[in-house]
Amino acid sequence: MMEDLRTKANSPFIKVLLAIIILSFVLTGVAGYVIGGSSNNAAEVNGQPISKEQLQQAFQQERQSLQEYLGDKFSEVASNDNYMKELRTQALNNLINNQLINQYANELQLSASDQQIEQAIFAMQVFQTNGNFDSEKYREILKRYNINADDFAAQIRQDLVRAQLGKSFTGTEFALPSEVKAYAELFMQEREVRTASLSLAALEAKQTVSEDELKAYYAANQNSFISPEQVQVSYVEMDAASMPKASVTAEEVKAYYDENLKNFTKAEQKLYSMIQVASEKDAQALQAELKGGADFATLATEKSTDKFSAGNKGVIGWMEATSTPSEIISANLTEKGQVSAPIKVQDNYVLFRLDDVKPEAIKPFDDVKSSIETSLVQDKSVKQFYDLQQKVSEAATNDNESLASVESISGLKVATTGWFDRQNPPAQLNFPKVINEVFSDRLVDKKGTTGINSDVINVEGDRAFVLRVTDYKAESTEPFETVKADIEALVKRQKASAQLKANGEKLLAELQAGKGDEALKAADTQFGAVQTVSFLAPATDVTDVAMKMTPPTDGKPTYAIAYDQKDNLLIVQLDKVTLGQPTADELSQLSNEYRGAMSSAVNEALMLNLRANAKIEVQSLE
C-alpha cells in the first residue's frame, strides 16, 4: 500500500518525483481530473461529477491530436461545427469511460505500492538522459510546467491502479495453446476460388428509357438537381514570402543583447544531497559520523529512509534558487561539502549537503549573435506584414465601393475569379476561413451581393486576403432539359443493376442446384483460372466474400456473389480450403495478436456492462 502518500509527498525529494509522474501523464494524454462543483458539471457518473473544465481539457487534447494527424487539412475540419460537436461528444464519452473504470477498480480494491511508483518514475523516458534517470532534467521540466505534486498525488495512485486493471485483461488465460493454434490455422488458411463475370456495362447498353420515365425520375428527385449558390469574387492576396526581406544592422543586434542580458544569463545552480531518518537522535548520530569522516553517499545509501534519494546515493539534483524547496533554503548551506544540522520535515529529520555550485553565467555575445539576428529579422518581417495588413484593412473599410484603394496603397494587383460554389472553390482561395467569409451574410444576402469589402482574412502560410463578391447566383433547381442526359444515364444504370442482380441470383441458384455447364452457357459466361486468396495475400475483389463462404463438402464446391470495382457481378466458386501450417515463430506472434483481440473484446464487453448498469447524466457539452 502507499502508506499515507500525501504525507510522504512533503519530502523534498518526493515533491519533485511525484510531480514528474503527473507531468508524464499530462504529456501522454492521461491527465488527472479536477472535480468541479455541482453548478459547473458536464456530466455525472454514478453521482460523481465530470466538470466542464475537465471536458474542455479533454476536448482540447482530442483537437490537438487531430490537428497533428491532419496537418494543413485540419482547418477544413475545424471549420465544421458538426464535426467539432462530435469531437466534443467523443471527449466526454472518453471521460465517462475513464470514470467508470476508476469506480470499478475501486470496487475491486486494487492498489498501487510505493515500489510501483518508484519503478514508474525511473522508467519514464521523458526524464531520462542516455537511458538513465536525470534529476536535473526532471527538475527543469517540473519548473517549466509549474506542477504541484500535492494537488495530484491522489491521482497518481488512481492512474497506476487503472493501468493495473487494464493489464488484467491481457493475461495468458486468453491464449491457451490450443486456441492460438486453431486461430493461427484459420488466420493463415488459403482458399482456391474461380470466378465467372456478368457485365453491367453490357446490360446498360441494352436499356431503353421513355420520356415519361425521365420526367418521373426528375419530379421524384428534385433535390438531386439543385444548383448551389455561386459567386464571382475579386480579391487581393498578401503573401509574407513575397515581401522584401527585412534586415538588421550589427548595432541593432548588439543593442538587443545589451538590453536583454537577463535572457542570456543562466542562474546559479546548486547540487544537493540528503539523508532522511525517523528521529532527531538518529540524525544527530549521523551528523557525528559525518564529522568523524564517514562518507555521505554511503550513509545515504545504507541508512536513509527516503528510498528514492537513497537509491541515488542521496543526490536530489541541481536546483536554482527559485525552485529550491523551503526545507533546503532553511539549511542555509553556502560552501561546497557543507552539511546542515538536522532539519525536521514532517515526522522525519533530514541532513542536507551542498555538493557543488554552478555560478551564474552569461552567454558570450558571439555565441548568441546569430540567433539574435534571426529573431530580429523575423520580428521585423512580421511587423512589415502586419503594417501592410493594417493599411489594406483601412483602405478596404474607407473605400467600400471597390478594391481600387487597396490596390493603390498596397501595390498589389486585384484578381478576379470565375463562377464557383462553396464546394468547388478556385485553388487560390481554397481556405475554409476565406470561403466561409465569401458566403457569409456580410458579403451576400437574399438580394445578392452586399457590395462591401471584407476585412483582412488571415490564413495559414503567412498569407492574407481582402475580397468582395462581385456577382451572385442564388441556389436554384436545374431545368429538366439541362440534366436530361444525366437522368437518362442514371435510370439506365439503375435498370441494368436490377437486372444484373436478378440474373446473378438466378445463375447462383442454378449452380447450387447442379446445373453448372448449362447455366453458365445460358448466361454467356464461364469460370476462369484458379485464384488463391487468403488474409495474408493482397486483397482482391473477391477476398472478403471468399473468406466468409462455407467450405466445400464431399468435393462439391460452394458459391456466392461478389462485385468488382466497376460493379460487375462475380459468381465466386470455392473449390478448396487449406488450413495454415504456422511455424513456432508465427504461433508466438499470433499469440500476441490473439491475446490483444481477446483483451479488446473483454474490455469492450466490460465497458458496455458498466455503462448499462451506471447512472449517467449528461448536463452540458459546452
Coordinates of C-alpha atoms in Angstrom, one line a residue, residues 295-613:
D295 CA 31.2 9.0 3.6
F296 CA 27.9 10.9 3.0
A297 CA 26.9 8.9 -0.1
T298 CA 27.5 5.6 1.7
L299 CA 25.4 6.6 4.7
A300 CA 22.6 7.9 2.5
T301 CA 22.5 4.6 0.6
E302 CA 22.6 2.4 3.7
K303 CA 20.6 4.4 6.3
S304 CA 18.3 7.0 4.6
T305 CA 14.6 6.1 5.0
D306 CA 13.9 8.1 1.8
K307 CA 14.2 5.2 -0.7
F308 CA 14.2 7.5 -3.8
S309 CA 17.2 9.6 -2.8
A310 CA 18.9 6.6 -1.2
G311 CA 18.8 4.8 -4.5
N312 CA 20.6 7.8 -6.0
K313 CA 23.3 7.9 -3.2
G314 CA 21.5 10.7 -1.6
V315 CA 21.7 13.1 -4.6
I316 CA 18.5 15.0 -5.2
G317 CA 19.7 17.2 -8.1
W318 CA 20.7 20.6 -9.4
M319 CA 18.4 23.5 -8.3
E320 CA 18.1 27.2 -9.0
A321 CA 17.1 29.5 -6.1
T322 CA 13.5 29.9 -7.4
S323 CA 12.9 26.1 -7.5
T324 CA 14.6 25.1 -4.2
P325 CA 12.3 23.7 -1.6
S326 CA 11.9 25.8 1.6
E327 CA 13.4 23.0 3.7
I328 CA 16.7 23.2 1.9
I329 CA 16.7 27.0 1.9
S330 CA 16.3 26.9 5.7
A331 CA 19.5 24.8 5.9
N332 CA 21.4 27.9 4.7
L333 CA 24.2 26.0 3.0
T334 CA 26.8 28.2 1.4
E335 CA 30.0 26.2 1.0
K336 CA 30.7 23.0 -1.0
G337 CA 30.6 20.0 1.2
Q338 CA 28.8 21.8 4.0
V339 CA 26.2 19.6 5.8
S340 CA 23.2 21.1 7.6
A341 CA 22.2 20.4 11.2
P342 CA 19.2 18.0 11.5
I343 CA 16.1 19.7 10.0
K344 CA 12.6 18.5 10.9
V345 CA 10.5 17.7 7.8
Q346 CA 7.0 16.4 8.7
D347 CA 7.7 13.4 11.0
N348 CA 11.3 12.9 9.9
Y349 CA 14.7 14.6 10.3
V350 CA 16.9 15.4 7.3
L351 CA 20.6 16.2 6.8
F352 CA 21.2 18.2 3.7
R353 CA 24.6 18.6 2.0
L354 CA 25.6 21.2 -0.6
D355 CA 27.6 19.1 -3.2
D356 CA 28.5 21.6 -5.9
V357 CA 27.8 25.1 -7.2
K358 CA 27.5 26.3 -10.8
P359 CA 27.9 30.1 -10.7
E360 CA 25.6 32.4 -12.7
A361 CA 26.9 32.6 -16.3
I362 CA 26.2 35.0 -19.1
K363 CA 26.4 33.6 -22.7
P364 CA 29.1 35.5 -24.7
F365 CA 27.7 37.8 -27.4
D366 CA 29.4 35.9 -30.2
D367 CA 27.6 32.7 -29.1
V368 CA 24.2 34.2 -29.4
K369 CA 24.7 36.8 -32.1
S370 CA 23.4 34.7 -35.0
S371 CA 20.2 33.6 -33.1
I372 CA 19.5 37.2 -32.1
E373 CA 19.9 38.4 -35.7
T374 CA 17.5 35.7 -36.9
S375 CA 14.9 36.6 -34.2
L376 CA 15.1 40.3 -35.0
V377 CA 14.8 39.7 -38.8
Q378 CA 11.7 37.6 -38.1
D379 CA 10.2 40.3 -35.8
K380 CA 10.8 42.9 -38.5
S381 CA 9.3 40.7 -41.2
V382 CA 6.2 40.1 -39.0
K383 CA 5.8 43.8 -38.4
Q384 CA 6.1 44.6 -42.1
F385 CA 3.5 42.1 -42.9
Y386 CA 1.3 43.4 -40.1
D387 CA 1.7 47.0 -41.2
L388 CA 0.7 46.1 -44.7
Q389 CA -2.4 44.4 -43.4
Q390 CA -3.3 47.4 -41.4
K391 CA -3.0 49.7 -44.4
V392 CA -5.1 47.3 -46.5
S393 CA -7.7 47.0 -43.8
E394 CA -8.1 50.7 -43.5
A395 CA -8.3 51.2 -47.3
A396 CA -10.9 48.4 -47.7
T397 CA -13.0 50.0 -44.9
N398 CA -12.8 53.6 -46.1
D399 CA -13.5 52.7 -49.8
N400 CA -16.2 50.1 -49.8
E401 CA -17.2 50.5 -53.4
S402 CA -14.3 48.6 -54.9
L403 CA -10.8 47.3 -54.2
A404 CA -9.1 50.1 -56.1
S405 CA -7.9 51.9 -53.0
V406 CA -6.5 48.6 -51.7
E407 CA -4.7 48.0 -55.0
S408 CA -3.3 51.6 -54.9
I409 CA -2.0 51.6 -51.3
S410 CA -0.6 48.1 -51.3
G411 CA 0.9 47.9 -54.8
L412 CA -0.8 44.6 -55.3
K413 CA -3.0 43.7 -58.2
V414 CA -6.7 42.8 -57.9
A415 CA -7.5 39.3 -59.3
T416 CA -11.0 38.1 -60.3
T417 CA -12.4 34.5 -60.3
G418 CA -14.9 32.8 -62.5
W419 CA -18.1 31.4 -61.1
F420 CA -17.8 28.9 -58.2
D421 CA -19.8 27.4 -55.4
R422 CA -18.9 26.6 -51.8
Q423 CA -17.8 23.0 -52.5
N424 CA -15.7 23.8 -55.6
P425 CA -13.7 27.0 -54.9
P426 CA -10.7 28.0 -57.0
A427 CA -7.4 26.7 -55.7
Q428 CA -6.1 30.2 -54.9
L429 CA -9.0 30.9 -52.5
N430 CA -9.4 27.3 -51.2
F431 CA -9.1 28.1 -47.4
P432 CA -12.0 27.5 -45.1
K433 CA -11.8 30.9 -43.5
V434 CA -11.9 32.6 -46.9
I435 CA -14.8 30.5 -48.3
N436 CA -16.8 31.0 -45.0
E437 CA -16.4 34.7 -45.4
V438 CA -17.3 34.7 -49.1
F439 CA -20.6 33.0 -48.4
S440 CA -21.3 34.9 -45.2
D441 CA -24.2 37.3 -44.6
R442 CA -21.7 40.2 -44.7
L443 CA -20.9 39.7 -48.4
V444 CA -24.1 38.1 -49.8
D445 CA -27.7 38.1 -48.8
K446 CA -31.1 37.1 -50.3
K447 CA -30.9 40.0 -52.7
G448 CA -27.4 39.0 -53.9
T449 CA -24.0 40.7 -53.2
T450 CA -24.0 43.3 -50.5
G451 CA -21.4 45.3 -52.4
I452 CA -18.9 45.7 -49.5
N453 CA -15.3 44.6 -48.9
S454 CA -14.3 42.0 -46.5
D455 CA -11.8 42.7 -43.7
V456 CA -8.4 41.2 -43.9
I457 CA -8.6 37.4 -43.7
N458 CA -5.5 35.6 -42.4
V459 CA -4.8 32.0 -43.4
E460 CA -2.0 29.5 -42.9
G461 CA 1.3 30.0 -44.6
D462 CA 1.6 33.7 -43.7
R463 CA -0.9 34.8 -46.2
A464 CA -3.9 37.1 -46.0
F465 CA -6.8 38.2 -48.3
V466 CA -9.2 41.1 -48.7
L467 CA -12.0 40.5 -51.1
R468 CA -15.5 41.4 -52.3
V469 CA -18.3 39.4 -54.1
T470 CA -18.8 41.0 -57.4
D471 CA -21.6 38.8 -58.7
Y472 CA -24.0 36.2 -57.2
K473 CA -26.4 33.4 -58.3
A474 CA -28.8 32.1 -55.8
E475 CA -29.5 28.4 -55.3
S476 CA -31.9 27.0 -57.9
T477 CA -33.3 23.8 -59.4
E478 CA -31.6 23.0 -62.7
P479 CA -34.1 22.8 -65.7
F480 CA -35.1 19.3 -66.9
E481 CA -33.5 19.8 -70.3
T482 CA -30.2 20.7 -68.6
V483 CA -30.0 17.4 -66.6
K484 CA -31.9 15.2 -69.0
A485 CA -28.8 13.3 -70.3
D486 CA -27.6 12.7 -66.7
I487 CA -31.0 11.4 -65.7
E488 CA -31.1 9.0 -68.7
A489 CA -27.7 7.6 -67.7
L490 CA -28.8 7.2 -64.1
V491 CA -32.1 5.4 -64.9
K492 CA -30.3 3.1 -67.4
R493 CA -27.8 2.2 -64.8
Q494 CA -30.5 1.5 -62.2
K495 CA -32.4 -0.7 -64.6
A496 CA -29.2 -2.6 -65.6
S497 CA -28.1 -3.0 -61.9
A498 CA -31.5 -4.5 -61.0
Q499 CA -31.4 -6.9 -64.0
L500 CA -27.8 -7.8 -63.2
K501 CA -28.7 -8.7 -59.6
A502 CA -31.7 -10.8 -60.8
N503 CA -29.5 -12.6 -63.4
G504 CA -26.8 -13.2 -60.9
E505 CA -29.2 -14.7 -58.3
K506 CA -30.8 -16.9 -61.0
L507 CA -27.3 -18.2 -62.0
L508 CA -26.3 -18.7 -58.4
A509 CA -29.4 -20.8 -57.7
E510 CA -28.9 -22.9 -60.9
L511 CA -25.2 -23.6 -59.9
Q512 CA -26.2 -24.6 -56.4
A513 CA -28.8 -27.0 -58.0
G514 CA -26.0 -28.7 -60.0
K515 CA -26.8 -27.1 -63.4
G516 CA -23.3 -25.8 -63.9
D517 CA -22.4 -26.1 -67.6
E518 CA -26.0 -25.5 -68.8
A519 CA -26.5 -22.4 -66.6
L520 CA -23.1 -20.9 -67.5
K521 CA -23.7 -21.3 -71.2
A522 CA -27.2 -19.7 -70.9
A523 CA -25.6 -16.7 -69.1
D524 CA -22.9 -16.5 -71.7
T525 CA -20.1 -16.7 -69.1
Q526 CA -17.6 -19.3 -67.7
F527 CA -15.3 -19.7 -64.7
G528 CA -11.8 -18.5 -65.1
A529 CA -8.5 -19.8 -63.8
V530 CA -8.0 -20.8 -60.1
Q531 CA -7.1 -18.0 -57.7
T532 CA -5.7 -18.5 -54.3
V533 CA -6.9 -15.9 -51.7
S534 CA -6.1 -15.5 -48.0
F535 CA -6.0 -13.0 -45.2
L536 CA -2.2 -12.6 -45.7
A537 CA -2.3 -12.1 -49.5
P538 CA -3.1 -8.8 -51.2
A539 CA -6.8 -8.2 -51.2
T540 CA -8.8 -8.8 -54.5
D541 CA -12.4 -8.1 -55.5
V542 CA -13.5 -11.5 -54.0
T543 CA -11.3 -11.8 -50.9
D544 CA -13.8 -10.7 -48.4
V545 CA -16.6 -12.8 -49.8
A546 CA -14.4 -15.9 -50.4
M547 CA -13.1 -15.9 -46.9
K548 CA -16.6 -15.9 -45.4
M549 CA -18.0 -18.7 -47.7
T550 CA -19.0 -22.1 -46.4
P551 CA -16.2 -24.6 -47.1
P552 CA -17.0 -27.2 -49.8
T553 CA -18.1 -30.7 -48.6
D554 CA -17.8 -34.1 -50.3
G555 CA -15.9 -32.5 -53.1
K556 CA -18.8 -30.2 -54.0
P557 CA -17.9 -26.5 -54.4
T558 CA -19.9 -23.7 -52.8
Y559 CA -21.0 -20.5 -54.5
A560 CA -21.5 -16.8 -53.6
I561 CA -21.9 -13.4 -55.3
A562 CA -19.4 -10.6 -55.2
Y563 CA -18.9 -7.3 -57.2
D564 CA -15.8 -5.9 -58.7
Q565 CA -14.7 -2.2 -58.7
K566 CA -16.8 -1.5 -61.8
D567 CA -19.9 -3.0 -60.2
N568 CA -19.8 -6.1 -62.5
L569 CA -21.3 -9.1 -60.8
L570 CA -19.0 -12.0 -60.0
I571 CA -20.1 -15.6 -59.2
V572 CA -17.4 -17.0 -56.8
Q573 CA -16.9 -20.8 -56.8
L574 CA -15.0 -22.0 -53.7
D575 CA -13.2 -25.3 -54.6
K576 CA -10.8 -25.9 -51.7
V577 CA -9.8 -24.7 -48.2
T578 CA -6.3 -25.4 -46.9
L579 CA -5.7 -24.6 -43.2
G580 CA -2.5 -22.8 -42.4
Q581 CA 0.6 -24.5 -41.0
P582 CA 2.1 -22.0 -38.6
T583 CA 5.7 -22.2 -37.5
A584 CA 6.7 -21.8 -33.9
D585 CA 7.7 -18.1 -34.5
E586 CA 4.3 -17.5 -36.3
L587 CA 2.4 -19.0 -33.4
S588 CA 4.3 -16.8 -31.0
Q589 CA 3.5 -13.7 -33.0
L590 CA -0.2 -14.6 -33.5
S591 CA -0.4 -15.5 -29.8
N592 CA 0.2 -11.8 -29.0
E593 CA -2.4 -10.7 -31.6
Y594 CA -4.9 -13.2 -30.3
R595 CA -4.5 -12.0 -26.7
G596 CA -4.8 -8.5 -27.9
A597 CA -8.0 -9.3 -29.8
M598 CA -9.5 -11.2 -26.9
S599 CA -8.4 -8.4 -24.5
S600 CA -10.1 -5.8 -26.6
A601 CA -13.3 -7.9 -26.8
V602 CA -13.3 -8.4 -23.0
N603 CA -12.6 -4.7 -22.4
E604 CA -15.4 -3.7 -24.7
A605 CA -17.8 -6.1 -23.0
L606 CA -16.8 -4.8 -19.6
M607 CA -17.4 -1.2 -20.7
L608 CA -20.8 -2.0 -22.2
N609 CA -21.8 -3.7 -18.9
L610 CA -20.5 -0.8 -16.8
R611 CA -22.5 1.7 -18.9
A612 CA -25.6 -0.5 -18.9
N613 CA -25.6 -0.5 -15.1

